[in-house]
C-alpha cells in the first residue's frame, strides 16, 4: 500500500484569525490559494500571500502597490518549499477588494479544521460551515454600501430580517424566483427603494402589506408577476412615482380605479390574468407607452384608451374583443405595434375605425413592411386580424 505524500501545515493569518491549512509539501502557492477560497470567500486571483517573516517596511511597500519583492510575496507558480514555506510557517493573506465569491469575505473568527489539496470533499465541507451570523452581517454591510439587495434564486421562504434593517440605504431589492409567501409592513422601512422585483414567488392577497408598500414614494419599478394575487387595492394609486408595473400571470379579475393616479406610469404588463373589464380611469395614465393585456377575458376596451397619446405598443391577443375604441387610431398618433391575434377583430372592422389609414402607414414605415408577426405577400395588416371572407 502506497504511503501518502508528506504534508505541511501552513498558518494563514486573515482578518484577525488564523487558518491552519494542510497541503502537500510539494504544493505550489496556487494550490494553497485554491484551498483558501472556500475558507475565506476570497477568489484566488484576489489573494496575495505574504510571508509572515517579511519585514514591516517591505509589507508597507507592497500594500502601496510597489513592485513585488521576490521571495517575500509568494508567487503562484512557485513551490512553497522554494519560497521557504515549511511546516508551521506563518503567511498573511491580503484580499483585493471586489474579488469575493458568495456573501463576501469571511472576516470573523471561526473554527476551521485543516484540509488537504487531495481531498475535494473537505473543501465542500468547509463551504457549508460558514457561520450564519457572520455571513448575514457581511452581506448586510455590502447591501448598505451598494444599495442593491440581490436575493433572486435563493430558495427563500421569507425575506431575511436584515434586509429591513438596511432601511433607506436600499435602492434595489430583487427577491425574484423564490418561495416567499409574505411581504410584511416592515418593507415601509425601505423608503429609498426605486426597484422592487418579487416575480415568481408565492404571495397572495392576505400576505402582502399594501400599507407598507404605499410608503415607498420613490418606487419606480414594481414587479409582482407570477404570484397568487387576486386583486389590487386602491392604495396602488398612492405609488405615484411608478414608471413600470408588472402584474402578469396572477389571478386578477380587475384593475382598481385608482390606477388612473399613476400619471408617470410608462409600462403596464398585465397579461395572463382574468381581467374582464378595465376602468375608464386608465385613460388618465397619460405617460403609458406600452400596455400588455394579452390572455385575459376582455370583450371591450374603454373609450378612454384614446387619451393615451404616448401609447406605442398595445398587446391584446387572446381576448374576446370584437371592436376597438373609436378614437384609438385617431388620437394615439404614436401607436405602431398592435397585437390582435386570437381576438374577434377582423381587417374589415379595423378599416372602419377612424384613423386606420394613418396608423397603417406609420406601421409600414416603422417596420419597413416587416411586421412583428409574419405578413403575407399582399402586405395587409396581419397582426391577428383576419379578413371577413376568410372567417366564413
mmCIF file of C-alpha atoms in Angstrom:
data_model
loop_
_atom_site.group_PDB
_atom_site.id
_atom_site.type_symbol
_atom_site.label_atom_id
_atom_site.label_comp_id
_atom_site.label_asym_id
_atom_site.label_seq_id
_atom_site.Cartn_x
_atom_site.Cartn_y
_atom_site.Cartn_z
ATOM 1 C CA UNK A 1 0.000 0.000 0.000
ATOM 2 C CA UNK A 2 1.446 3.354 -1.070
ATOM 3 C CA UNK A 3 2.119 5.879 1.665
ATOM 4 C CA UNK A 4 0.587 9.355 1.434
ATOM 5 C CA UNK A 5 2.887 12.137 0.261
ATOM 6 C CA UNK A 6 4.342 14.236 3.097
ATOM 7 C CA UNK A 7 2.299 17.267 4.111
ATOM 8 C CA UNK A 8 2.895 20.515 5.948
ATOM 9 C CA UNK A 9 0.540 22.796 7.827
ATOM 10 C CA UNK A 10 0.672 26.481 6.965
ATOM 11 C CA UNK A 11 -0.766 29.002 9.421
ATOM 12 C CA UNK A 12 -2.586 31.639 7.350
ATOM 13 C CA UNK A 13 -3.479 34.906 9.053
ATOM 14 C CA UNK A 14 -6.604 36.601 7.650
ATOM 15 C CA UNK A 15 -8.976 39.181 9.099
ATOM 16 C CA UNK A 16 -7.965 38.625 12.695
ATOM 17 C CA UNK A 17 -7.976 34.838 12.671
ATOM 18 C CA UNK A 18 -5.500 32.064 11.963
ATOM 19 C CA UNK A 19 -6.457 29.358 9.487
ATOM 20 C CA UNK A 20 -4.408 26.127 9.606
ATOM 21 C CA UNK A 21 -4.207 24.683 6.096
ATOM 22 C CA UNK A 22 -2.690 21.286 5.388
ATOM 23 C CA UNK A 23 -1.042 20.950 1.969
ATOM 24 C CA UNK A 24 1.415 18.552 0.334
ATOM 25 C CA UNK A 25 4.987 19.607 0.982
ATOM 26 C CA UNK A 26 5.457 19.923 -2.780
ATOM 27 C CA UNK A 27 2.361 22.117 -3.318
ATOM 28 C CA UNK A 28 2.548 25.454 -5.137
ATOM 29 C CA UNK A 29 1.230 28.798 -3.982
ATOM 30 C CA UNK A 30 -1.638 28.452 -6.474
ATOM 31 C CA UNK A 31 -2.733 25.202 -4.816
ATOM 32 C CA UNK A 32 -2.687 26.864 -1.405
ATOM 33 C CA UNK A 33 -4.848 29.706 -2.759
ATOM 34 C CA UNK A 34 -7.426 27.250 -4.114
ATOM 35 C CA UNK A 35 -7.694 25.712 -0.655
ATOM 36 C CA UNK A 36 -8.113 29.128 0.932
ATOM 37 C CA UNK A 37 -11.013 30.153 -1.326
ATOM 38 C CA UNK A 38 -13.762 28.159 0.457
ATOM 39 C CA UNK A 39 -12.306 29.117 3.844
ATOM 40 C CA UNK A 40 -12.190 32.869 3.192
ATOM 41 C CA UNK A 41 -14.591 33.507 0.280
ATOM 42 C CA UNK A 42 -11.736 35.315 -1.494
ATOM 43 C CA UNK A 43 -11.149 34.226 -5.083
ATOM 44 C CA UNK A 44 -7.596 33.007 -5.828
ATOM 45 C CA UNK A 45 -6.903 35.923 -8.160
ATOM 46 C CA UNK A 46 -7.814 38.292 -5.327
ATOM 47 C CA UNK A 47 -5.422 36.675 -2.844
ATOM 48 C CA UNK A 48 -1.916 37.932 -2.087
ATOM 49 C CA UNK A 49 0.110 35.749 0.266
ATOM 50 C CA UNK A 50 2.980 37.381 2.133
ATOM 51 C CA UNK A 51 5.477 35.503 4.298
ATOM 52 C CA UNK A 52 4.830 36.336 7.911
ATOM 53 C CA UNK A 53 8.534 36.921 8.316
ATOM 54 C CA UNK A 54 8.507 39.812 5.854
ATOM 55 C CA UNK A 55 9.852 42.990 7.451
ATOM 56 C CA UNK A 56 7.264 45.750 8.023
ATOM 57 C CA UNK A 57 8.781 48.163 5.519
ATOM 58 C CA UNK A 58 8.572 45.578 2.729
ATOM 59 C CA UNK A 59 4.936 44.841 3.620
ATOM 60 C CA UNK A 60 4.045 48.555 3.580
ATOM 61 C CA UNK A 61 5.770 48.926 0.222
ATOM 62 C CA UNK A 62 3.729 46.033 -1.150
ATOM 63 C CA UNK A 63 0.473 47.439 0.140
ATOM 64 C CA UNK A 64 1.266 50.680 -1.651
ATOM 65 C CA UNK A 65 1.422 48.653 -4.878
ATOM 66 C CA UNK A 66 5.181 48.928 -5.308
ATOM 67 C CA UNK A 67 6.891 46.143 -7.311
ATOM 68 C CA UNK A 68 6.694 42.797 -5.546
ATOM 69 C CA UNK A 69 9.983 41.717 -3.991
ATOM 70 C CA UNK A 70 10.859 38.153 -4.965
ATOM 71 C CA UNK A 71 10.911 35.753 -2.039
ATOM 72 C CA UNK A 72 8.643 37.930 0.154
ATOM 73 C CA UNK A 73 5.321 37.712 -1.686
ATOM 74 C CA UNK A 74 4.507 34.119 -2.673
ATOM 75 C CA UNK A 75 4.372 33.642 -6.440
ATOM 76 C CA UNK A 76 1.580 31.441 -7.867
ATOM 77 C CA UNK A 77 3.801 29.127 -9.907
ATOM 78 C CA UNK A 78 6.480 28.692 -7.260
ATOM 79 C CA UNK A 79 6.511 25.768 -4.868
ATOM 80 C CA UNK A 80 6.051 26.602 -1.214
ATOM 81 C CA UNK A 81 9.353 24.961 -0.373
ATOM 82 C CA UNK A 82 11.206 27.177 -2.844
ATOM 83 C CA UNK A 83 9.747 30.187 -1.055
ATOM 84 C CA UNK A 84 10.963 28.780 2.275
ATOM 85 C CA UNK A 85 7.460 27.964 3.483
ATOM 86 C CA UNK A 86 7.740 24.941 5.747
ATOM 87 C CA UNK A 87 5.621 23.159 8.340
ATOM 88 C CA UNK A 88 4.346 25.747 10.801
ATOM 89 C CA UNK A 89 5.215 28.754 8.650
ATOM 90 C CA UNK A 90 3.034 31.808 9.072
ATOM 91 C CA UNK A 91 1.636 33.504 5.970
ATOM 92 C CA UNK A 92 -0.507 36.650 5.735
ATOM 93 C CA UNK A 93 -3.439 36.751 3.280
ATOM 94 C CA UNK A 94 -4.238 40.168 1.806
ATOM 95 C CA UNK A 95 -7.534 40.270 -0.099
ATOM 96 C CA UNK A 96 -8.108 42.551 -3.095
ATOM 97 C CA UNK A 97 -11.378 44.481 -2.841
ATOM 98 C CA UNK A 98 -14.185 43.213 -5.058
ATOM 99 C CA UNK A 99 -12.746 39.729 -5.734
ATOM 100 C CA UNK A 100 -15.003 37.790 -3.406
ATOM 101 C CA UNK A 101 -17.449 34.975 -4.017
ATOM 102 C CA UNK A 102 -20.845 34.411 -2.432
ATOM 103 C CA UNK A 103 -21.516 36.704 0.521
ATOM 104 C CA UNK A 104 -18.065 38.317 0.585
ATOM 105 C CA UNK A 105 -15.023 37.542 2.711
ATOM 106 C CA UNK A 106 -15.404 35.677 5.986
ATOM 107 C CA UNK A 107 -13.960 38.176 8.403
ATOM 108 C CA UNK A 108 -14.825 36.939 11.880
ATOM 109 C CA UNK A 109 -13.194 34.255 13.998
ATOM 110 C CA UNK A 110 -14.431 30.823 13.122
ATOM 111 C CA UNK A 111 -13.104 27.357 13.703
ATOM 112 C CA UNK A 112 -11.704 25.661 10.613
ATOM 113 C CA UNK A 113 -10.099 22.284 10.548
ATOM 114 C CA UNK A 114 -7.045 21.593 8.397
ATOM 115 C CA UNK A 115 -7.772 20.487 4.866
ATOM 116 C CA UNK A 116 -5.899 18.759 2.074
ATOM 117 C CA UNK A 117 -5.426 19.575 -1.596
ATOM 118 C CA UNK A 118 -6.056 15.947 -2.453
ATOM 119 C CA UNK A 119 -9.463 15.776 -0.741
ATOM 120 C CA UNK A 120 -12.091 17.896 -2.527
ATOM 121 C CA UNK A 121 -14.750 16.616 -0.162
ATOM 122 C CA UNK A 122 -13.126 18.525 2.705
ATOM 123 C CA UNK A 123 -13.315 21.729 0.673
ATOM 124 C CA UNK A 124 -17.041 21.205 0.150
ATOM 125 C CA UNK A 125 -17.451 20.570 3.874
ATOM 126 C CA UNK A 126 -15.831 23.892 4.712
ATOM 127 C CA UNK A 127 -18.131 25.652 2.250
ATOM 128 C CA UNK A 128 -21.119 24.544 4.295
ATOM 129 C CA UNK A 129 -19.590 25.595 7.604
ATOM 130 C CA UNK A 130 -19.746 29.390 7.152
ATOM 131 C CA UNK A 131 -21.114 30.919 10.367
ATOM 132 C CA UNK A 132 -24.622 32.185 9.651
ATOM 133 C CA UNK A 133 -24.280 35.371 11.693
ATOM 134 C CA UNK A 134 -21.006 36.247 10.018
ATOM 135 C CA UNK A 135 -22.405 35.782 6.519
ATOM 136 C CA UNK A 136 -25.519 37.760 7.396
ATOM 137 C CA UNK A 137 -23.597 40.730 8.761
ATOM 138 C CA UNK A 138 -21.171 40.705 5.853
ATOM 139 C CA UNK A 139 -23.914 40.818 3.250
ATOM 140 C CA UNK A 140 -25.904 43.419 5.187
ATOM 141 C CA UNK A 141 -22.893 45.706 5.199
ATOM 142 C CA UNK A 142 -22.468 45.175 1.471
ATOM 143 C CA UNK A 143 -26.155 45.894 0.863
ATOM 144 C CA UNK A 144 -25.884 49.178 2.726
ATOM 145 C CA UNK A 145 -22.767 50.128 0.806
ATOM 146 C CA UNK A 146 -24.092 49.335 -2.679
ATOM 147 C CA UNK A 147 -27.808 49.904 -2.153
ATOM 148 C CA UNK A 148 -28.503 46.655 -4.023
ATOM 149 C CA UNK A 149 -30.026 43.576 -2.365
ATOM 150 C CA UNK A 150 -29.766 40.660 -4.809
ATOM 151 C CA UNK A 151 -31.614 37.635 -3.433
ATOM 152 C CA UNK A 152 -33.084 36.128 -6.583
ATOM 153 C CA UNK A 153 -32.999 32.326 -6.990
ATOM 154 C CA UNK A 154 -32.037 31.703 -3.354
ATOM 155 C CA UNK A 155 -34.862 29.311 -2.425
ATOM 156 C CA UNK A 156 -36.045 31.743 0.245
ATOM 157 C CA UNK A 157 -39.248 31.212 2.207
ATOM 158 C CA UNK A 158 -39.169 34.770 3.562
ATOM 159 C CA UNK A 159 -37.261 37.995 3.046
ATOM 160 C CA UNK A 160 -34.345 37.984 5.544
ATOM 161 C CA UNK A 161 -34.840 40.300 8.514
ATOM 162 C CA UNK A 162 -31.541 42.090 7.921
ATOM 163 C CA UNK A 163 -32.981 43.473 4.663
ATOM 164 C CA UNK A 164 -35.434 45.604 6.622
ATOM 165 C CA UNK A 165 -32.615 46.706 8.939
ATOM 166 C CA UNK A 166 -30.844 48.286 5.956
ATOM 167 C CA UNK A 167 -33.625 50.863 5.811
ATOM 168 C CA UNK A 168 -33.190 53.805 3.428
ATOM 169 C CA UNK A 169 -29.801 52.525 2.209
ATOM 170 C CA UNK A 170 -31.524 50.098 -0.169
ATOM 171 C CA UNK A 171 -32.414 51.274 -3.669
ATOM 172 C CA UNK A 172 -32.984 47.901 -5.373
ATOM 173 C CA UNK A 173 -34.463 44.723 -3.893
ATOM 174 C CA UNK A 174 -34.563 41.698 -6.183
ATOM 175 C CA UNK A 175 -36.108 38.661 -4.493
ATOM 176 C CA UNK A 176 -37.471 37.030 -7.656
ATOM 177 C CA UNK A 177 -37.727 33.287 -8.200
ATOM 178 C CA UNK A 178 -38.052 32.206 -4.585
ATOM 179 C CA UNK A 179 -40.827 30.743 -2.429
ATOM 180 C CA UNK A 180 -41.606 33.911 -0.485
ATOM 181 C CA UNK A 181 -45.142 33.994 0.894
ATOM 182 C CA UNK A 182 -45.259 37.296 2.756
ATOM 183 C CA UNK A 183 -44.275 40.925 2.268
ATOM 184 C CA UNK A 184 -44.702 42.452 5.733
ATOM 185 C CA UNK A 185 -45.290 46.051 6.761
ATOM 186 C CA UNK A 186 -41.567 46.259 7.557
ATOM 187 C CA UNK A 187 -40.975 46.956 3.878
ATOM 188 C CA UNK A 188 -42.003 50.526 4.678
ATOM 189 C CA UNK A 189 -38.502 50.965 6.139
ATOM 190 C CA UNK A 190 -37.010 50.873 2.622
ATOM 191 C CA UNK A 191 -38.028 54.449 1.914
ATOM 192 C CA UNK A 192 -35.433 54.993 -0.819
ATOM 193 C CA UNK A 193 -36.427 51.910 -2.816
ATOM 194 C CA UNK A 194 -36.557 52.508 -6.583
ATOM 195 C CA UNK A 195 -36.969 48.952 -7.848
ATOM 196 C CA UNK A 196 -38.827 46.077 -6.174
ATOM 197 C CA UNK A 197 -38.736 42.746 -8.010
ATOM 198 C CA UNK A 198 -40.851 39.960 -6.473
ATOM 199 C CA UNK A 199 -41.568 37.956 -9.621
ATOM 200 C CA UNK A 200 -42.227 34.210 -9.305
ATOM 201 C CA UNK A 201 -42.967 33.798 -5.607
ATOM 202 C CA UNK A 202 -45.984 32.572 -3.632
ATOM 203 C CA UNK A 203 -47.503 35.860 -2.493
ATOM 204 C CA UNK A 204 -51.284 36.157 -2.120
ATOM 205 C CA UNK A 205 -53.661 38.980 -1.186
ATOM 206 C CA UNK A 206 -53.664 38.154 2.518
ATOM 207 C CA UNK A 207 -49.913 38.292 2.942
ATOM 208 C CA UNK A 208 -48.807 41.453 1.205
ATOM 209 C CA UNK A 209 -48.825 44.720 3.122
ATOM 210 C CA UNK A 210 -50.022 47.326 0.668
ATOM 211 C CA UNK A 211 -49.994 49.799 3.544
ATOM 212 C CA UNK A 212 -46.250 49.212 3.808
ATOM 213 C CA UNK A 213 -45.778 49.394 0.049
ATOM 214 C CA UNK A 214 -47.641 52.699 -0.111
ATOM 215 C CA UNK A 215 -44.811 54.249 1.920
ATOM 216 C CA UNK A 216 -42.362 53.662 -0.936
ATOM 217 C CA UNK A 217 -42.854 57.028 -2.585
ATOM 218 C CA UNK A 218 -39.651 56.748 -4.633
ATOM 219 C CA UNK A 219 -40.600 53.402 -6.167
ATOM 220 C CA UNK A 220 -40.226 53.418 -9.962
ATOM 221 C CA UNK A 221 -40.439 49.732 -10.853
ATOM 222 C CA UNK A 222 -42.720 47.166 -9.204
ATOM 223 C CA UNK A 223 -42.867 43.563 -10.402
ATOM 224 C CA UNK A 224 -45.369 41.163 -8.825
ATOM 225 C CA UNK A 225 -45.796 38.839 -11.807
ATOM 226 C CA UNK A 226 -46.199 35.094 -11.302
ATOM 227 C CA UNK A 227 -47.696 35.170 -7.821
ATOM 228 C CA UNK A 228 -51.183 34.367 -6.482
ATOM 229 C CA UNK A 229 -52.751 37.823 -6.342
ATOM 230 C CA UNK A 230 -56.495 38.012 -6.991
ATOM 231 C CA UNK A 231 -56.920 41.765 -6.584
ATOM 232 C CA UNK A 232 -55.066 45.051 -6.334
ATOM 233 C CA UNK A 233 -56.186 47.556 -3.683
ATOM 234 C CA UNK A 234 -56.918 51.234 -4.101
ATOM 235 C CA UNK A 235 -53.651 52.034 -2.302
ATOM 236 C CA UNK A 236 -51.847 51.096 -5.524
ATOM 237 C CA UNK A 237 -52.729 54.591 -6.686
ATOM 238 C CA UNK A 238 -50.567 56.110 -3.945
ATOM 239 C CA UNK A 239 -47.396 54.869 -5.694
ATOM 240 C CA UNK A 240 -47.422 57.971 -7.859
ATOM 241 C CA UNK A 241 -43.766 57.701 -8.913
ATOM 242 C CA UNK A 242 -44.229 54.321 -10.619
ATOM 243 C CA UNK A 243 -42.838 54.011 -14.148
ATOM 244 C CA UNK A 244 -43.266 50.245 -14.586
ATOM 245 C CA UNK A 245 -45.902 47.916 -13.154
ATOM 246 C CA UNK A 246 -45.644 44.198 -13.920
ATOM 247 C CA UNK A 247 -48.501 42.041 -12.609
ATOM 248 C CA UNK A 248 -48.707 39.294 -15.248
ATOM 249 C CA UNK A 249 -49.594 35.674 -14.502
ATOM 250 C CA UNK A 250 -51.698 36.228 -11.413
ATOM 251 C CA UNK A 251 -55.438 35.755 -10.770
ATOM 252 C CA UNK A 252 -56.527 39.366 -11.137
ATOM 253 C CA UNK A 253 -60.074 39.998 -12.384
ATOM 254 C CA UNK A 254 -59.863 43.795 -12.499
ATOM 255 C CA UNK A 255 -57.663 46.829 -12.028
ATOM 256 C CA UNK A 256 -58.539 49.438 -9.392
ATOM 257 C CA UNK A 257 -59.979 52.777 -10.438
ATOM 258 C CA UNK A 258 -57.060 54.433 -8.660
ATOM 259 C CA UNK A 259 -54.669 53.178 -11.338
ATOM 260 C CA UNK A 260 -55.513 56.460 -13.044
ATOM 261 C CA UNK A 261 -53.497 58.265 -10.367
ATOM 262 C CA UNK A 262 -50.290 56.807 -11.804
ATOM 263 C CA UNK A 263 -49.557 59.747 -14.077
ATOM 264 C CA UNK A 264 -45.940 58.703 -14.669
ATOM 265 C CA UNK A 265 -46.636 55.037 -15.447
ATOM 266 C CA UNK A 266 -44.996 54.125 -18.760
ATOM 267 C CA UNK A 267 -45.216 50.329 -18.888
ATOM 268 C CA UNK A 268 -48.146 48.180 -17.749
ATOM 269 C CA UNK A 269 -47.709 44.418 -18.133
ATOM 270 C CA UNK A 270 -50.884 42.595 -17.011
ATOM 271 C CA UNK A 271 -51.144 39.626 -19.368
ATOM 272 C CA UNK A 272 -52.352 36.162 -18.348
ATOM 273 C CA UNK A 273 -54.870 37.156 -15.711
ATOM 274 C CA UNK A 274 -58.691 37.033 -15.557
ATOM 275 C CA UNK A 275 -59.390 40.693 -16.225
ATOM 276 C CA UNK A 276 -62.849 41.138 -17.764
ATOM 277 C CA UNK A 277 -63.209 44.924 -17.623
ATOM 278 C CA UNK A 278 -60.923 47.932 -17.333
ATOM 279 C CA UNK A 279 -61.724 51.175 -15.516
ATOM 280 C CA UNK A 280 -62.068 54.225 -17.730
ATOM 281 C CA UNK A 281 -59.559 55.922 -15.433
ATOM 282 C CA UNK A 282 -56.806 54.045 -17.259
ATOM 283 C CA UNK A 283 -57.039 56.848 -19.776
ATOM 284 C CA UNK A 284 -55.580 59.141 -17.135
ATOM 285 C CA UNK A 285 -52.272 57.210 -17.219
ATOM 286 C CA UNK A 286 -51.069 59.759 -19.746
ATOM 287 C CA UNK A 287 -47.444 58.554 -19.823
ATOM 288 C CA UNK A 288 -48.201 54.969 -20.886
ATOM 289 C CA UNK A 289 -46.118 53.851 -23.876
ATOM 290 C CA UNK A 290 -46.566 50.059 -23.607
ATOM 291 C CA UNK A 291 -49.565 48.030 -22.441
ATOM 292 C CA UNK A 292 -49.856 44.240 -22.469
ATOM 293 C CA UNK A 293 -53.326 42.849 -21.676
ATOM 294 C CA UNK A 294 -52.947 39.595 -23.592
ATOM 295 C CA UNK A 295 -54.694 36.414 -22.450
ATOM 296 C CA UNK A 296 -57.396 37.951 -20.303
ATOM 297 C CA UNK A 297 -61.220 37.936 -20.528
ATOM 298 C CA UNK A 298 -61.722 41.330 -22.132
ATOM 299 C CA UNK A 299 -64.626 41.839 -24.535
ATOM 300 C CA UNK A 300 -64.156 45.581 -24.946
ATOM 301 C CA UNK A 301 -61.786 48.418 -24.100
ATOM 302 C CA UNK A 302 -62.937 51.710 -22.586
ATOM 303 C CA UNK A 303 -63.100 54.665 -24.960
ATOM 304 C CA UNK A 304 -60.643 56.380 -22.634
ATOM 305 C CA UNK A 305 -57.848 54.416 -24.329
ATOM 306 C CA UNK A 306 -57.964 57.168 -26.940
ATOM 307 C CA UNK A 307 -56.470 59.518 -24.342
ATOM 308 C CA UNK A 308 -53.208 57.574 -24.209
ATOM 309 C CA UNK A 309 -51.430 59.908 -26.606
ATOM 310 C CA UNK A 310 -47.977 58.427 -25.909
ATOM 311 C CA UNK A 311 -49.010 54.805 -26.477
ATOM 312 C CA UNK A 312 -46.663 52.974 -28.855
ATOM 313 C CA UNK A 313 -47.231 49.265 -28.129
ATOM 314 C CA UNK A 314 -50.552 47.555 -27.363
ATOM 315 C CA UNK A 315 -50.809 43.771 -26.938
ATOM 316 C CA UNK A 316 -54.378 42.414 -26.845
ATOM 317 C CA UNK A 317 -54.023 38.866 -28.137
ATOM 318 C CA UNK A 318 -56.221 36.035 -26.821
ATOM 319 C CA UNK A 319 -59.156 38.127 -25.621
ATOM 320 C CA UNK A 320 -62.806 38.176 -26.686
ATOM 321 C CA UNK A 321 -62.578 41.614 -28.270
ATOM 322 C CA UNK A 322 -64.869 42.378 -31.209
ATOM 323 C CA UNK A 323 -64.024 46.075 -31.596
ATOM 324 C CA UNK A 324 -61.572 48.798 -30.622
ATOM 325 C CA UNK A 325 -62.169 52.238 -29.094
ATOM 326 C CA UNK A 326 -63.329 54.557 -31.857
ATOM 327 C CA UNK A 327 -60.578 57.140 -31.233
ATOM 328 C CA UNK A 328 -57.672 54.716 -30.734
ATOM 329 C CA UNK A 329 -56.055 55.265 -34.144
ATOM 330 C CA UNK A 330 -57.045 58.903 -34.499
ATOM 331 C CA UNK A 331 -55.685 60.129 -31.159
ATOM 332 C CA UNK A 332 -52.931 57.634 -30.338
ATOM 333 C CA UNK A 333 -50.666 59.044 -33.011
ATOM 334 C CA UNK A 334 -47.559 57.193 -31.773
ATOM 335 C CA UNK A 335 -49.139 53.738 -31.820
ATOM 336 C CA UNK A 336 -47.099 51.424 -34.034
ATOM 337 C CA UNK A 337 -47.438 47.897 -32.640
ATOM 338 C CA UNK A 338 -50.911 46.390 -32.225
ATOM 339 C CA UNK A 339 -51.265 42.665 -31.482
ATOM 340 C CA UNK A 340 -54.775 41.285 -32.079
ATOM 341 C CA UNK A 341 -54.079 37.571 -32.525
ATOM 342 C CA UNK A 342 -56.792 35.384 -31.038
ATOM 343 C CA UNK A 343 -59.463 38.116 -30.985
ATOM 344 C CA UNK A 344 -62.691 38.538 -32.997
ATOM 345 C CA UNK A 345 -61.492 41.695 -34.704
ATOM 346 C CA UNK A 346 -61.197 41.476 -38.495
ATOM 347 C CA UNK A 347 -59.441 43.658 -41.028
ATOM 348 C CA UNK A 348 -62.800 44.945 -42.220
ATOM 349 C CA UNK A 349 -63.606 46.102 -38.687
ATOM 350 C CA UNK A 350 -60.250 47.865 -38.453
ATOM 351 C CA UNK A 351 -60.761 49.696 -41.747
ATOM 352 C CA UNK A 352 -63.921 51.244 -40.348
ATOM 353 C CA UNK A 353 -62.089 52.782 -37.388
ATOM 354 C CA UNK A 354 -61.230 56.436 -37.974
ATOM 355 C CA UNK A 355 -57.503 56.977 -38.367
ATOM 356 C CA UNK A 356 -56.800 53.441 -39.592
ATOM 357 C CA UNK A 357 -55.015 54.588 -42.755
ATOM 358 C CA UNK A 358 -52.618 56.807 -40.825
ATOM 359 C CA UNK A 359 -51.882 54.035 -38.337
ATOM 360 C CA UNK A 360 -51.295 51.534 -41.140
ATOM 361 C CA UNK A 361 -48.870 53.924 -42.847
ATOM 362 C CA UNK A 362 -46.949 54.515 -39.611
ATOM 363 C CA UNK A 363 -46.726 50.807 -39.043
ATOM 364 C CA UNK A 364 -45.456 50.159 -42.559
ATOM 365 C CA UNK A 365 -42.846 52.894 -42.370
ATOM 366 C CA UNK A 366 -41.604 51.838 -38.953
ATOM 367 C CA UNK A 367 -41.174 48.192 -39.800
ATOM 368 C CA UNK A 368 -40.471 48.697 -43.478
ATOM 369 C CA UNK A 369 -43.299 46.336 -44.332
ATOM 370 C CA UNK A 370 -41.972 43.764 -41.844
ATOM 371 C CA UNK A 371 -44.453 43.326 -39.008
ATOM 372 C CA UNK A 372 -43.882 41.835 -35.594
ATOM 373 C CA UNK A 373 -45.673 38.761 -36.940
ATOM 374 C CA UNK A 374 -45.298 37.397 -40.467
ATOM 375 C CA UNK A 375 -47.015 39.392 -43.211
ATOM 376 C CA UNK A 376 -48.367 37.859 -46.350
ATOM 377 C CA UNK A 377 -47.227 38.985 -49.774
ATOM 378 C CA UNK A 378 -50.227 41.278 -50.047
ATOM 379 C CA UNK A 379 -48.805 43.451 -47.262
ATOM 380 C CA UNK A 380 -52.175 43.755 -45.479
ATOM 381 C CA UNK A 381 -52.419 44.138 -41.728
ATOM 382 C CA UNK A 382 -51.841 40.692 -40.247
ATOM 383 C CA UNK A 383 -51.192 41.209 -36.559
ATOM 384 C CA UNK A 384 -54.029 38.883 -35.723
ATOM 385 C CA UNK A 385 -56.908 40.441 -37.646
ATOM 386 C CA UNK A 386 -58.488 38.193 -40.300
ATOM 387 C CA UNK A 387 -60.335 39.266 -43.427
ATOM 388 C CA UNK A 388 -64.075 38.703 -43.107
ATOM 389 C CA UNK A 389 -64.167 36.357 -46.103
ATOM 390 C CA UNK A 390 -61.528 34.145 -44.518
ATOM 391 C CA UNK A 391 -63.599 33.769 -41.369
ATOM 392 C CA UNK A 392 -66.660 32.409 -43.147
#
